[in-house]
């Protein structure tokens, strides 16, 4: 099938190469010429495992990129993978999606056959049906259900394992209010599910339900981590290792072992934004989302917990503190809502200096958070050399191998926010929840 994808960031690029790999011809449309040039040159515009080799295999060939929306007319279906950031009150800002909808509609005005458009961006139910679809139809001068067929197709990939998640998903969710939208979306995923290394359930539902499945899934996972974080803090107060507790809890099928790693909390482009959007959506309809409010609050408290533990061992005022990890999770250069921000700011507010190390995320951190002050180190050893304390924020594998590097610290105090460092003699080690 000929597929166009508008927006070529973490989702748009990953989905595009994976669909090309499944045999489709894919065109990415993006306003960023650097992104477009990279893809056409066979280079991945973002850091993501396995993405480089796939983009170099298909980029400029079965996968093309362009800044021109007209390219969508040569395709059967368009996926919209545009950012949906938060407004100040946590609700979704759909303005980028709306601008793209207008450009898409203008382009589709020149297309003769019916076109299917599926929104992959995460948006609250109603936005697609009441705002995006009518705007596309108006610009295209077409009728919904006749010339323009709308669907939603939420994406569940995780950064750091995006390619594998897309190729071997736990489920595919297709939201469609017309049979043409449903049939074409099913055809998009047929070769993907055939290639997968296990049976993949394909859930077909309405456009609104599909989007709520996405929000509810993220809210559930964020809640699971916040709950284990709160249980973990209580465990530590009683001298109990929360990881031992979580391991045994996870053996209960009803609980499940995944997303039970307690620590400095969740970040990223999705859990914070999507939880806030659901809270705002609830309030908008007069519902007081007490559980989700608490989920958010527990997450906000974890970095503070880490700083309090550090202050139990050193005077942060005037100290040099090594921060290990800036990415919101390992395997990505993405620092959106990384816990490193409140951690570094907390050290600075207490009068300390920060020397930070991350294998890939320093540039992203500098661009996104120019006011967050830290000195970048070239290696973990350089960050630790002469430091009065260390805070582990991201569970990069390379941190697990650190050992004698801690001996070069002025005072070898490590507060581990991700349970990645080995305890040993000569190291003052504190786990956040163990
Ligand atoms: N990042 C994830 O892991 C993930 C996973 C599932 C769902 N989502 C959702 O998918 C959506 C996209 O997220 P992302 O992380 O891929 O975003 P992103 O910021 O990484 O990428 C968005 C891309 O859209 C482009 N763009 C912006 N305006 C445009 C326009 N008018 N026309 C064409 N291109 C335009 C940007 O240049 C950028 O390349 C969001 O709604 C997000 O919540 C993200
Ligand atoms: O046991 C755990 C698991 C995760 N995290 C943290 O939670 C955050 C999110 O991690 P993860 O879910 O692995 O990465 P994301 O790329 O943010 O993926 C989430 O958000 C995406 C965007 O909506 C969804 O597509 C995915 O299904 C959903 O897992 C990170 O800061 C992790 O460090 C923990 O603290 N403990």
Short mmCIF file of C-alpha atoms and ligand atoms in Angstrom, two decimals:
data_model
loop_
_atom_site.label_atom_id
_atom_site.label_comp_id
_atom_site.label_asym_id
_atom_site.label_seq_id
_atom_site.Cartn_x
_atom_site.Cartn_y
_atom_site.Cartn_z
CA UNK A 1 0.00 0.00 0.00
CA UNK A 2 1.11 3.61 -0.50
CA UNK A 3 1.10 5.32 2.88
CA UNK A 4 1.93 8.87 3.88
CA UNK A 5 2.87 9.85 7.44
CA UNK A 6 2.68 13.50 8.46
CA UNK A 7 5.19 14.27 11.21
CA UNK A 8 8.46 12.41 11.31
CA UNK A 9 9.61 12.47 14.90
CA UNK A 10 9.94 9.51 17.30
CA UNK A 11 6.63 7.98 16.20
CA UNK A 12 6.49 9.06 12.55
CA UNK A 13 10.01 7.92 11.68
CA UNK A 14 9.79 4.61 13.53
CA UNK A 15 6.40 3.74 12.08
CA UNK A 16 7.53 4.77 8.59
CA UNK A 17 10.61 2.53 8.47
CA UNK A 18 8.77 -0.38 10.04
CA UNK A 19 5.95 -0.09 7.50
CA UNK A 20 8.54 0.12 4.69
CA UNK A 21 10.17 -2.98 6.17
CA UNK A 22 6.77 -4.70 6.10
CA UNK A 23 6.59 -4.05 2.33
CA UNK A 24 4.62 -0.77 2.07
CA UNK A 25 5.81 2.29 0.15
CA UNK A 26 5.94 5.15 2.65
CA UNK A 27 6.29 8.91 2.33
CA UNK A 28 7.02 11.05 5.38
CA UNK A 29 5.84 14.67 5.24
CA UNK A 30 7.56 16.98 7.72
CA UNK A 31 8.11 20.75 7.90
CA UNK A 32 11.65 20.26 9.18
CA UNK A 33 14.02 20.13 6.19
CA UNK A 34 16.83 18.64 8.31
CA UNK A 35 14.55 15.68 9.15
CA UNK A 36 13.50 15.28 5.51
CA UNK A 37 17.09 15.45 4.22
CA UNK A 38 18.28 12.95 6.83
CA UNK A 39 15.66 10.36 5.90
CA UNK A 40 16.28 10.73 2.16
CA UNK A 41 20.01 10.34 2.82
CA UNK A 42 19.29 7.13 4.73
CA UNK A 43 20.08 8.59 8.14
CA UNK A 44 17.83 8.36 11.20
CA UNK A 45 16.87 11.84 12.47
CA UNK A 46 16.63 10.54 16.08
CA UNK A 47 18.55 8.14 18.30
CA UNK A 48 16.68 4.86 18.63
CA UNK A 49 18.05 1.29 18.63
CA UNK A 50 17.83 -0.47 15.22
CA UNK A 51 16.51 2.66 13.52
CA UNK A 52 19.79 3.61 11.78
CA UNK A 53 20.08 0.34 9.89
CA UNK A 54 16.43 0.37 8.79
CA UNK A 55 16.54 4.00 7.62
CA UNK A 56 19.76 3.32 5.74
CA UNK A 57 18.14 0.26 4.13
CA UNK A 58 14.91 1.98 3.01
CA UNK A 59 15.59 5.77 3.12
CA UNK A 60 15.44 7.36 -0.33
CA UNK A 61 13.96 4.13 -1.70
CA UNK A 62 10.77 2.51 -0.28
CA UNK A 63 10.82 5.27 2.34
CA UNK A 64 10.88 8.86 1.10
CA UNK A 65 10.49 12.16 2.86
CA UNK A 66 9.31 15.54 1.68
CA UNK A 67 8.19 18.93 2.95
CA UNK A 68 5.42 18.98 0.30
CA UNK A 69 1.94 17.95 1.44
CA UNK A 70 0.93 17.28 -2.18
CA UNK A 71 2.72 13.94 -1.86
CA UNK A 72 -0.24 12.60 0.16
CA UNK A 73 -2.36 12.55 -3.02
CA UNK A 74 -0.19 9.71 -4.34
CA UNK A 75 -1.06 7.58 -1.30
CA UNK A 76 -4.09 5.58 -0.10
CA UNK A 77 -3.91 6.53 3.54
CA UNK A 78 -2.32 9.18 5.75
CA UNK A 79 -1.25 8.72 9.36
CA UNK A 80 -0.93 11.89 11.44
CA UNK A 81 1.97 11.61 13.91
CA UNK A 82 2.20 15.22 15.02
CA UNK A 83 3.03 16.55 18.49
CA UNK A 84 0.11 17.17 20.86
CA UNK A 85 1.74 19.18 23.67
CA UNK A 86 0.08 20.32 26.90
CA UNK A 87 -1.54 23.67 27.55
CA UNK A 88 -0.74 25.30 30.91
CA UNK A 89 -3.80 23.62 32.47
CA UNK A 90 -2.67 20.18 31.25
CA UNK A 91 -5.26 19.94 28.48
CA UNK A 92 -4.16 19.05 24.96
CA UNK A 93 -2.94 21.78 22.63
CA UNK A 94 -4.20 20.56 19.26
CA UNK A 95 -2.97 23.59 17.30
CA UNK A 96 -0.10 21.73 15.54
CA UNK A 97 -2.46 18.94 14.58
CA UNK A 98 -4.98 21.52 13.35
CA UNK A 99 -2.36 23.33 11.22
CA UNK A 100 -1.39 20.01 9.67
CA UNK A 101 -5.08 19.15 9.13
CA UNK A 102 -5.51 22.36 7.13
CA UNK A 103 -2.39 21.68 4.99
CA UNK A 104 -3.51 18.09 4.46
CA UNK A 105 -7.03 19.14 3.48
CA UNK A 106 -5.67 21.74 1.03
CA UNK A 107 -3.56 19.04 -0.61
CA UNK A 108 -6.43 16.54 -0.72
CA UNK A 109 -8.60 19.02 -2.59
CA UNK A 110 -6.73 17.80 -5.71
CA UNK A 111 -7.36 14.10 -5.06
CA UNK A 112 -10.16 12.30 -6.89
CA UNK A 113 -10.54 9.04 -4.93
CA UNK A 114 -11.55 8.72 -1.29
CA UNK A 115 -8.73 9.15 1.20
CA UNK A 116 -8.33 7.60 4.65
CA UNK A 117 -6.74 9.63 7.44
CA UNK A 118 -5.90 8.09 10.80
CA UNK A 119 -4.72 10.11 13.77
CA UNK A 120 -1.80 8.43 15.53
CA UNK A 121 -1.11 11.41 17.79
CA UNK A 122 -2.54 10.98 21.27
CA UNK A 123 -5.64 13.19 21.62
CA UNK A 124 -8.64 13.23 23.94
CA UNK A 125 -11.80 11.66 22.42
CA UNK A 126 -13.75 14.29 20.53
CA UNK A 127 -10.79 16.26 19.15
CA UNK A 128 -10.55 14.10 16.03
CA UNK A 129 -14.28 13.88 15.36
CA UNK A 130 -15.24 17.43 16.31
CA UNK A 131 -12.17 19.46 15.27
CA UNK A 132 -9.63 17.67 13.07
CA UNK A 133 -11.96 15.79 10.71
CA UNK A 134 -14.21 18.80 9.94
CA UNK A 135 -11.13 20.98 9.32
CA UNK A 136 -9.65 18.48 6.85
CA UNK A 137 -13.00 18.09 5.11
CA UNK A 138 -13.53 21.86 4.88
CA UNK A 139 -10.06 22.47 3.42
CA UNK A 140 -10.45 19.56 0.99
CA UNK A 141 -13.97 20.63 0.11
CA UNK A 142 -15.00 17.02 0.67
CA UNK A 143 -17.52 15.14 2.78
CA UNK A 144 -16.65 12.96 5.75
CA UNK A 145 -17.62 9.36 5.10
CA UNK A 146 -17.55 9.92 1.35
CA UNK A 147 -14.32 11.64 0.18
CA UNK A 148 -12.65 11.71 3.58
CA UNK A 149 -12.64 8.67 5.90
CA UNK A 150 -11.37 9.17 9.43
CA UNK A 151 -9.78 6.75 11.84
CA UNK A 152 -7.65 6.76 14.97
CA UNK A 153 -4.75 4.43 15.44
CA UNK A 154 -3.03 5.04 18.77
CA UNK A 155 0.61 4.07 19.05
CA UNK A 156 1.97 2.13 22.02
CA UNK A 157 5.70 2.01 21.22
CA UNK A 158 8.18 2.95 23.91
CA UNK A 159 11.24 5.04 23.22
CA UNK A 160 14.43 3.03 23.54
CA UNK A 161 12.70 -0.06 22.13
CA UNK A 162 10.46 1.62 19.54
CA UNK A 163 11.28 -0.58 16.53
CA UNK A 164 10.80 -3.84 18.39
CA UNK A 165 7.64 -2.55 20.08
CA UNK A 166 6.14 -1.59 16.72
CA UNK A 167 7.12 -4.85 15.02
CA UNK A 168 5.97 -7.04 17.93
CA UNK A 169 3.18 -5.10 19.63
CA UNK A 170 1.02 -6.49 22.45
CA UNK A 171 -1.96 -5.37 20.38
CA UNK A 172 -2.89 -3.13 17.46
CA UNK A 173 -5.82 -0.78 18.08
CA UNK A 174 -7.78 0.49 15.11
CA UNK A 175 -10.49 3.09 15.65
CA UNK A 176 -12.72 3.63 12.66
CA UNK A 177 -16.18 4.99 12.09
CA UNK A 178 -16.33 3.92 8.42
CA UNK A 179 -15.74 0.55 6.80
CA UNK A 180 -13.22 1.99 4.30
CA UNK A 181 -11.13 3.45 7.13
CA UNK A 182 -11.26 0.14 9.00
CA UNK A 183 -10.37 -1.97 5.93
CA UNK A 184 -7.41 0.20 4.90
CA UNK A 185 -6.06 0.38 8.44
CA UNK A 186 -6.35 -3.39 8.73
CA UNK A 187 -4.43 -3.70 5.44
CA UNK A 188 -1.68 -1.45 6.84
CA UNK A 189 -1.13 -3.83 9.76
CA UNK A 190 -1.64 -7.16 8.00
CA UNK A 191 2.01 -7.56 6.90
CA UNK A 192 3.21 -6.22 10.27
CA UNK A 193 1.27 -8.80 12.27
CA UNK A 194 2.28 -11.54 9.79
CA UNK A 195 5.97 -10.71 10.33
CA UNK A 196 5.65 -10.55 14.13
CA UNK A 197 7.16 -13.34 16.17
CA UNK A 198 3.85 -14.12 17.91
CA UNK A 199 0.08 -13.82 17.44
CA UNK A 200 -0.95 -10.14 17.63
CA UNK A 201 -4.53 -9.26 18.63
CA UNK A 202 -6.00 -6.53 16.41
CA UNK A 203 -8.70 -4.63 18.30
CA UNK A 204 -11.15 -2.81 16.05
CA UNK A 205 -13.30 -0.22 17.74
CA UNK A 206 -14.69 3.31 17.39
CA UNK A 207 -12.42 6.34 16.94
CA UNK A 208 -13.18 7.66 20.47
CA UNK A 209 -12.75 4.30 22.19
CA UNK A 210 -9.37 3.78 20.49
CA UNK A 211 -8.06 7.05 21.90
CA UNK A 212 -9.39 6.29 25.37
CA UNK A 213 -7.63 2.90 25.25
CA UNK A 214 -4.38 4.81 24.71
CA UNK A 215 -4.95 7.26 27.59
CA UNK A 216 -6.20 4.59 29.96
CA UNK A 217 -3.19 2.37 29.21
CA UNK A 218 -0.67 5.14 29.89
CA UNK A 219 -2.56 6.27 33.00
CA UNK A 220 -2.59 2.70 34.30
CA UNK A 221 1.16 2.22 33.71
CA UNK A 222 2.05 5.59 35.25
CA UNK A 223 -0.17 4.72 38.24
CA UNK A 224 1.54 1.35 38.58
CA UNK A 225 4.96 3.02 38.78
CA UNK A 226 3.73 5.72 41.18
CA UNK A 227 2.17 3.09 43.43
CA UNK A 228 5.36 1.02 43.54
CA UNK A 229 7.29 4.25 44.22
CA UNK A 230 5.07 5.05 47.18
CA UNK A 231 5.23 1.46 48.43
CA UNK A 232 9.00 1.66 47.93
CA UNK A 233 9.38 4.78 50.06
CA UNK A 234 7.37 3.08 52.83
CA UNK A 235 9.47 -0.10 52.41
CA UNK A 236 12.71 1.88 52.84
CA UNK A 237 11.38 3.57 55.97
CA UNK A 238 10.95 0.07 57.43
CA UNK A 239 14.33 -1.21 56.21
CA UNK A 240 12.66 -3.38 53.58
CA UNK A 241 14.05 -3.87 50.05
CA UNK A 242 11.15 -2.89 47.78
CA UNK A 243 12.69 -4.77 44.83
CA UNK A 244 12.41 -8.05 46.74
CA UNK A 245 8.80 -7.17 47.51
CA UNK A 246 8.05 -6.20 43.90
CA UNK A 247 9.61 -9.37 42.52
CA UNK A 248 7.30 -11.54 44.58
CA UNK A 249 4.30 -9.29 43.87
CA UNK A 250 4.98 -9.58 40.14
CA UNK A 251 4.63 -13.36 40.26
CA UNK A 252 0.92 -12.81 40.79
CA UNK A 253 -0.52 -12.80 37.25
CA UNK A 254 -3.07 -10.22 38.29
CA UNK A 255 -0.24 -7.79 39.14
CA UNK A 256 2.42 -8.74 36.56
CA UNK A 257 6.16 -8.19 36.87
CA UNK A 258 6.59 -5.28 34.43
CA UNK A 259 6.57 -1.59 35.39
CA UNK A 260 7.33 -2.38 39.03
CA UNK A 261 10.78 -0.74 39.08
CA UNK A 262 10.62 1.91 41.75
CA UNK A 263 13.00 4.88 41.83
CA UNK A 264 13.21 8.54 40.88
CA UNK A 265 9.97 8.41 38.89
CA UNK A 266 8.62 8.58 35.37
CA UNK A 267 9.38 11.15 32.71
CA UNK A 268 9.25 11.25 28.95
CA UNK A 269 6.99 12.80 26.37
CA UNK A 270 3.96 10.67 27.20
CA UNK A 271 3.23 9.69 30.82
CA UNK A 272 3.35 13.27 32.20
CA UNK A 273 1.51 14.83 29.26
CA UNK A 274 -1.09 12.10 28.90
CA UNK A 275 -1.82 11.87 32.64
CA UNK A 276 -2.26 15.65 32.76
CA UNK A 277 -4.54 15.56 29.73
CA UNK A 278 -6.75 12.89 31.28
CA UNK A 279 -6.91 14.82 34.56
CA UNK A 280 -7.89 17.98 32.65
CA UNK A 281 -10.43 16.06 30.54
CA UNK A 282 -12.02 14.65 33.71
CA UNK A 283 -12.23 18.10 35.32
CA UNK A 284 -13.69 19.53 32.13
CA UNK A 285 -16.65 17.15 32.57
CA UNK A 286 -17.02 17.84 36.32
CA UNK A 287 -15.14 14.74 37.53
CA UNK A 288 -12.57 15.08 40.32
CA UNK A 289 -9.76 12.68 39.29
CA UNK A 290 -8.43 12.06 42.80
CA UNK A 291 -6.41 8.95 41.98
CA UNK A 292 -4.67 10.47 38.96
CA UNK A 293 -3.88 13.64 40.95
CA UNK A 294 -2.13 11.48 43.55
CA UNK A 295 -0.29 9.51 40.84
CA UNK A 296 1.11 12.80 39.55
CA UNK A 297 1.98 14.07 43.01
CA UNK A 298 3.89 10.93 44.03
CA UNK A 299 5.93 11.31 40.83
CA UNK A 300 6.73 14.94 41.62
CA UNK A 301 7.97 13.93 45.08
CA UNK A 302 10.51 11.27 44.04
CA UNK A 303 13.31 13.67 42.95
CA UNK A 304 12.87 15.51 46.27
CA UNK A 305 13.21 12.17 48.06
CA UNK A 306 16.53 11.66 46.26
CA UNK A 307 17.85 15.08 47.27
CA UNK A 308 16.84 14.52 50.89
CA UNK A 309 18.83 11.27 50.94
CA UNK A 310 21.86 13.09 49.52
CA UNK A 311 21.50 15.83 52.14
CA UNK A 312 21.57 13.13 54.85
CA UNK A 313 25.16 12.40 53.83
CA UNK A 314 26.71 15.62 52.51
CA UNK A 315 26.20 19.37 52.77
CA UNK A 316 24.92 20.16 49.26
CA UNK A 317 25.67 23.88 49.66
CA UNK A 318 29.04 24.38 47.91
CA UNK A 319 29.28 20.71 46.90
CA UNK A 320 29.97 19.32 43.43
CA UNK A 321 27.39 16.69 42.57
CA UNK A 322 27.74 14.19 39.71
CA UNK A 323 24.46 13.44 37.93
CA UNK A 324 24.59 10.20 35.96
CA UNK A 325 22.02 10.18 33.16
CA UNK A 326 20.00 12.95 31.51
CA UNK A 327 17.74 10.98 29.13
CA UNK A 328 14.30 10.18 30.59
CA UNK A 329 15.11 6.48 30.14
CA UNK A 330 17.97 4.48 28.62
CA UNK A 331 18.23 3.87 24.87
CA UNK A 332 17.09 7.36 23.83
CA UNK A 333 18.50 10.86 23.52
CA UNK A 334 15.10 12.29 24.54
CA UNK A 335 15.11 14.47 27.65
CA UNK A 336 11.44 15.53 27.58
CA UNK A 337 10.28 15.68 31.22
CA UNK A 338 13.38 13.85 32.36
CA UNK A 339 13.71 13.51 36.13
CA UNK A 340 17.20 14.98 35.64
CA UNK A 341 15.61 18.45 35.45
CA UNK A 342 14.11 18.57 38.98
CA UNK A 343 17.16 16.72 40.31
CA UNK A 344 19.68 19.21 38.85
CA UNK A 345 17.50 22.19 39.78
CA UNK A 346 17.21 20.82 43.32
CA UNK A 347 20.99 20.60 43.68
CA UNK A 348 21.39 24.14 42.30
CA UNK A 349 18.70 25.53 44.63
CA UNK A 350 20.61 24.05 47.56
CA UNK A 351 23.82 25.80 46.45
CA UNK A 352 25.56 22.87 44.72
CA UNK A 353 27.26 22.59 41.33
CA UNK A 354 26.37 19.80 38.89
CA UNK A 355 28.65 17.82 36.59
CA UNK A 356 26.45 15.58 34.45
CA UNK A 357 27.14 12.70 32.11
CA UNK A 358 24.91 11.06 29.52
CA UNK A 359 26.09 9.00 26.54
CA UNK A 360 23.71 10.65 24.03
CA UNK A 361 21.34 13.18 25.62
CA UNK A 362 23.51 16.21 26.50
CA UNK A 363 22.67 18.09 23.30
CA UNK A 364 18.92 17.47 23.64
CA UNK A 365 19.04 18.59 27.29
CA UNK A 366 20.89 21.83 26.41
CA UNK A 367 18.37 22.60 23.63
CA UNK A 368 15.23 21.83 25.61
CA UNK A 369 16.26 23.17 29.00
CA UNK A 370 18.72 26.03 28.39
CA UNK A 371 18.15 27.42 31.90
CA UNK A 372 19.15 24.18 33.65
CA UNK A 373 22.78 24.71 34.60
CA UNK A 374 25.30 21.89 34.56
CA UNK A 375 28.78 21.13 33.29
CA UNK A 376 28.83 18.23 30.83
CA UNK A 377 31.38 15.49 31.47
CA UNK A 378 32.88 13.33 28.71
CA UNK A 379 32.56 10.10 30.71
CA UNK A 380 31.08 8.83 33.99
CA UNK A 381 34.64 8.74 35.37
CA UNK A 382 35.09 12.43 34.54
CA UNK A 383 31.76 13.30 36.20
CA UNK A 384 32.66 11.38 39.37
CA UNK A 385 36.27 12.59 39.62
CA UNK A 386 36.42 14.91 42.66
CA UNK A 387 32.61 14.95 43.19
CA UNK A 388 31.17 15.14 46.70
CA UNK A 389 28.17 13.00 45.81
CA UNK A 390 26.55 11.21 42.87
CA UNK A 391 22.91 10.93 41.84
CA UNK A 392 21.92 8.19 39.39
CA UNK A 393 18.95 9.33 37.32
CA UNK A 394 18.93 7.06 34.21
CA UNK A 395 19.53 3.30 34.14
CA UNK A 396 22.03 3.22 31.26
CA UNK A 397 23.74 -0.22 31.19
CA UNK A 398 27.19 1.36 31.29
CA UNK A 399 26.51 2.64 34.82
CA UNK A 400 26.20 -0.94 36.08
CA UNK A 401 29.87 -1.50 35.23
CA UNK A 402 31.10 1.48 37.30
CA UNK A 403 33.28 0.47 40.22
CA UNK A 404 36.71 2.02 40.90
CA UNK A 405 35.52 5.27 39.25
CA UNK A 406 33.77 5.96 42.57
CA UNK A 407 37.13 5.90 44.38
CA UNK A 408 38.09 9.15 42.61
CA UNK A 409 35.20 10.97 44.31
CA UNK A 410 35.98 13.46 47.06
CA UNK A 411 33.38 11.67 49.19
CA UNK A 412 32.07 8.43 47.64
CA UNK A 413 28.34 8.91 48.28
CA UNK A 414 25.94 7.49 45.69
CA UNK A 415 22.18 7.90 45.73
CA UNK A 416 20.87 5.41 43.19
CA UNK A 417 17.53 6.38 41.67
CA UNK A 418 17.36 3.36 39.34
CA UNK A 419 18.94 0.41 41.21
CA UNK A 420 21.77 0.10 38.71
CA UNK A 421 24.90 0.55 40.86
CA UNK A 422 26.35 -2.35 42.89
CA UNK A 423 26.73 -1.78 46.63
CA UNK A 424 30.25 -2.38 47.87
CA UNK A 425 32.64 -1.62 50.72
CA UNK A 426 34.10 1.87 50.61
CA UNK A 427 31.00 3.31 48.92
CA UNK A 428 28.27 5.05 50.85
CA UNK A 429 25.31 3.74 48.88
CA UNK A 430 21.65 4.62 49.26
CA UNK A 431 18.88 3.20 47.10
CA UNK A 432 15.86 5.43 46.74
CA UNK A 433 13.38 2.75 47.74
CA UNK A 434 15.59 -0.06 49.05
N1 LIG B 1 7.28 9.55 21.55
C1 LIG B 1 6.62 8.43 21.82
O1 LIG B 1 7.19 7.45 22.30
C2 LIG B 1 5.15 8.30 21.52
C3 LIG B 1 4.55 7.04 21.57
C4 LIG B 1 3.19 6.93 21.30
C5 LIG B 1 2.45 8.05 20.95
N2 LIG B 1 3.06 9.26 20.90
C6 LIG B 1 2.25 10.41 20.47
O2 LIG B 1 2.55 10.62 19.07
C7 LIG B 1 2.53 12.03 18.75
C8 LIG B 1 3.86 12.43 18.14
O3 LIG B 1 4.87 12.28 19.11
P1 LIG B 1 6.43 12.28 18.74
O4 LIG B 1 7.13 11.98 20.02
O5 LIG B 1 6.70 11.43 17.57
O6 LIG B 1 6.63 13.82 18.33
P2 LIG B 1 7.98 14.53 17.85
O7 LIG B 1 7.99 15.87 18.45
O8 LIG B 1 9.15 13.61 18.06
O9 LIG B 1 7.81 14.66 16.25
C9 LIG B 1 6.86 15.44 15.63
C10 LIG B 1 7.31 15.79 14.19
O10 LIG B 1 6.25 16.55 13.58
C11 LIG B 1 6.83 17.56 12.77
N3 LIG B 1 5.85 18.63 12.52
C12 LIG B 1 5.43 19.62 13.36
N4 LIG B 1 4.48 20.36 12.77
C13 LIG B 1 4.28 19.84 11.53
C14 LIG B 1 3.41 20.16 10.45
N5 LIG B 1 2.53 21.17 10.51
N6 LIG B 1 3.47 19.40 9.34
C15 LIG B 1 4.33 18.36 9.23
N7 LIG B 1 5.19 18.02 10.23
C16 LIG B 1 5.15 18.74 11.36
C17 LIG B 1 8.05 18.00 13.55
O11 LIG B 1 8.99 18.66 12.72
C18 LIG B 1 8.56 16.65 14.11
O12 LIG B 1 9.50 16.05 13.23
C19 LIG B 1 2.15 12.73 20.06
O13 LIG B 1 0.76 12.90 20.11
C20 LIG B 1 2.57 11.73 21.13
O14 LIG B 1 1.82 11.87 22.32
C21 LIG B 1 4.39 9.43 21.15
O1 LIG B 2 9.10 0.07 36.10
C1 LIG B 2 9.26 1.18 35.59
C2 LIG B 2 9.00 1.44 34.21
C3 LIG B 2 9.19 2.73 33.72
N1 LIG B 2 9.65 3.73 34.53
C4 LIG B 2 9.83 5.08 33.99
O2 LIG B 2 8.66 5.45 33.27
C5 LIG B 2 9.00 6.35 32.20
C6 LIG B 2 8.37 5.87 30.91
O3 LIG B 2 8.99 4.66 30.48
P1 LIG B 2 8.45 3.78 29.27
O4 LIG B 2 7.02 3.56 29.43
O5 LIG B 2 9.32 2.58 29.17
O6 LIG B 2 8.79 4.71 28.02
P2 LIG B 2 7.90 5.66 27.07
O7 LIG B 2 8.64 5.75 25.80
O8 LIG B 2 7.54 6.90 27.79
O9 LIG B 2 6.57 4.79 26.78
C7 LIG B 2 5.30 5.07 27.37
O10 LIG B 2 4.65 6.13 26.70
C8 LIG B 2 4.49 5.90 25.27
C9 LIG B 2 3.89 7.16 24.67
O11 LIG B 2 2.53 7.23 24.89
C10 LIG B 2 3.60 4.68 25.07
O12 LIG B 2 3.44 4.46 23.67
C11 LIG B 2 4.23 3.46 25.75
O13 LIG B 2 3.37 2.34 25.63
C12 LIG B 2 4.45 3.80 27.23
O14 LIG B 2 5.11 2.71 27.89
C13 LIG B 2 10.54 6.40 32.15
O15 LIG B 2 10.96 7.59 32.79
C14 LIG B 2 10.97 5.19 32.97
O16 LIG B 2 12.21 5.38 33.60
C15 LIG B 2 9.91 3.47 35.87
O17 LIG B 2 10.31 4.37 36.62
N2 LIG B 2 9.70 2.19 36.36
#
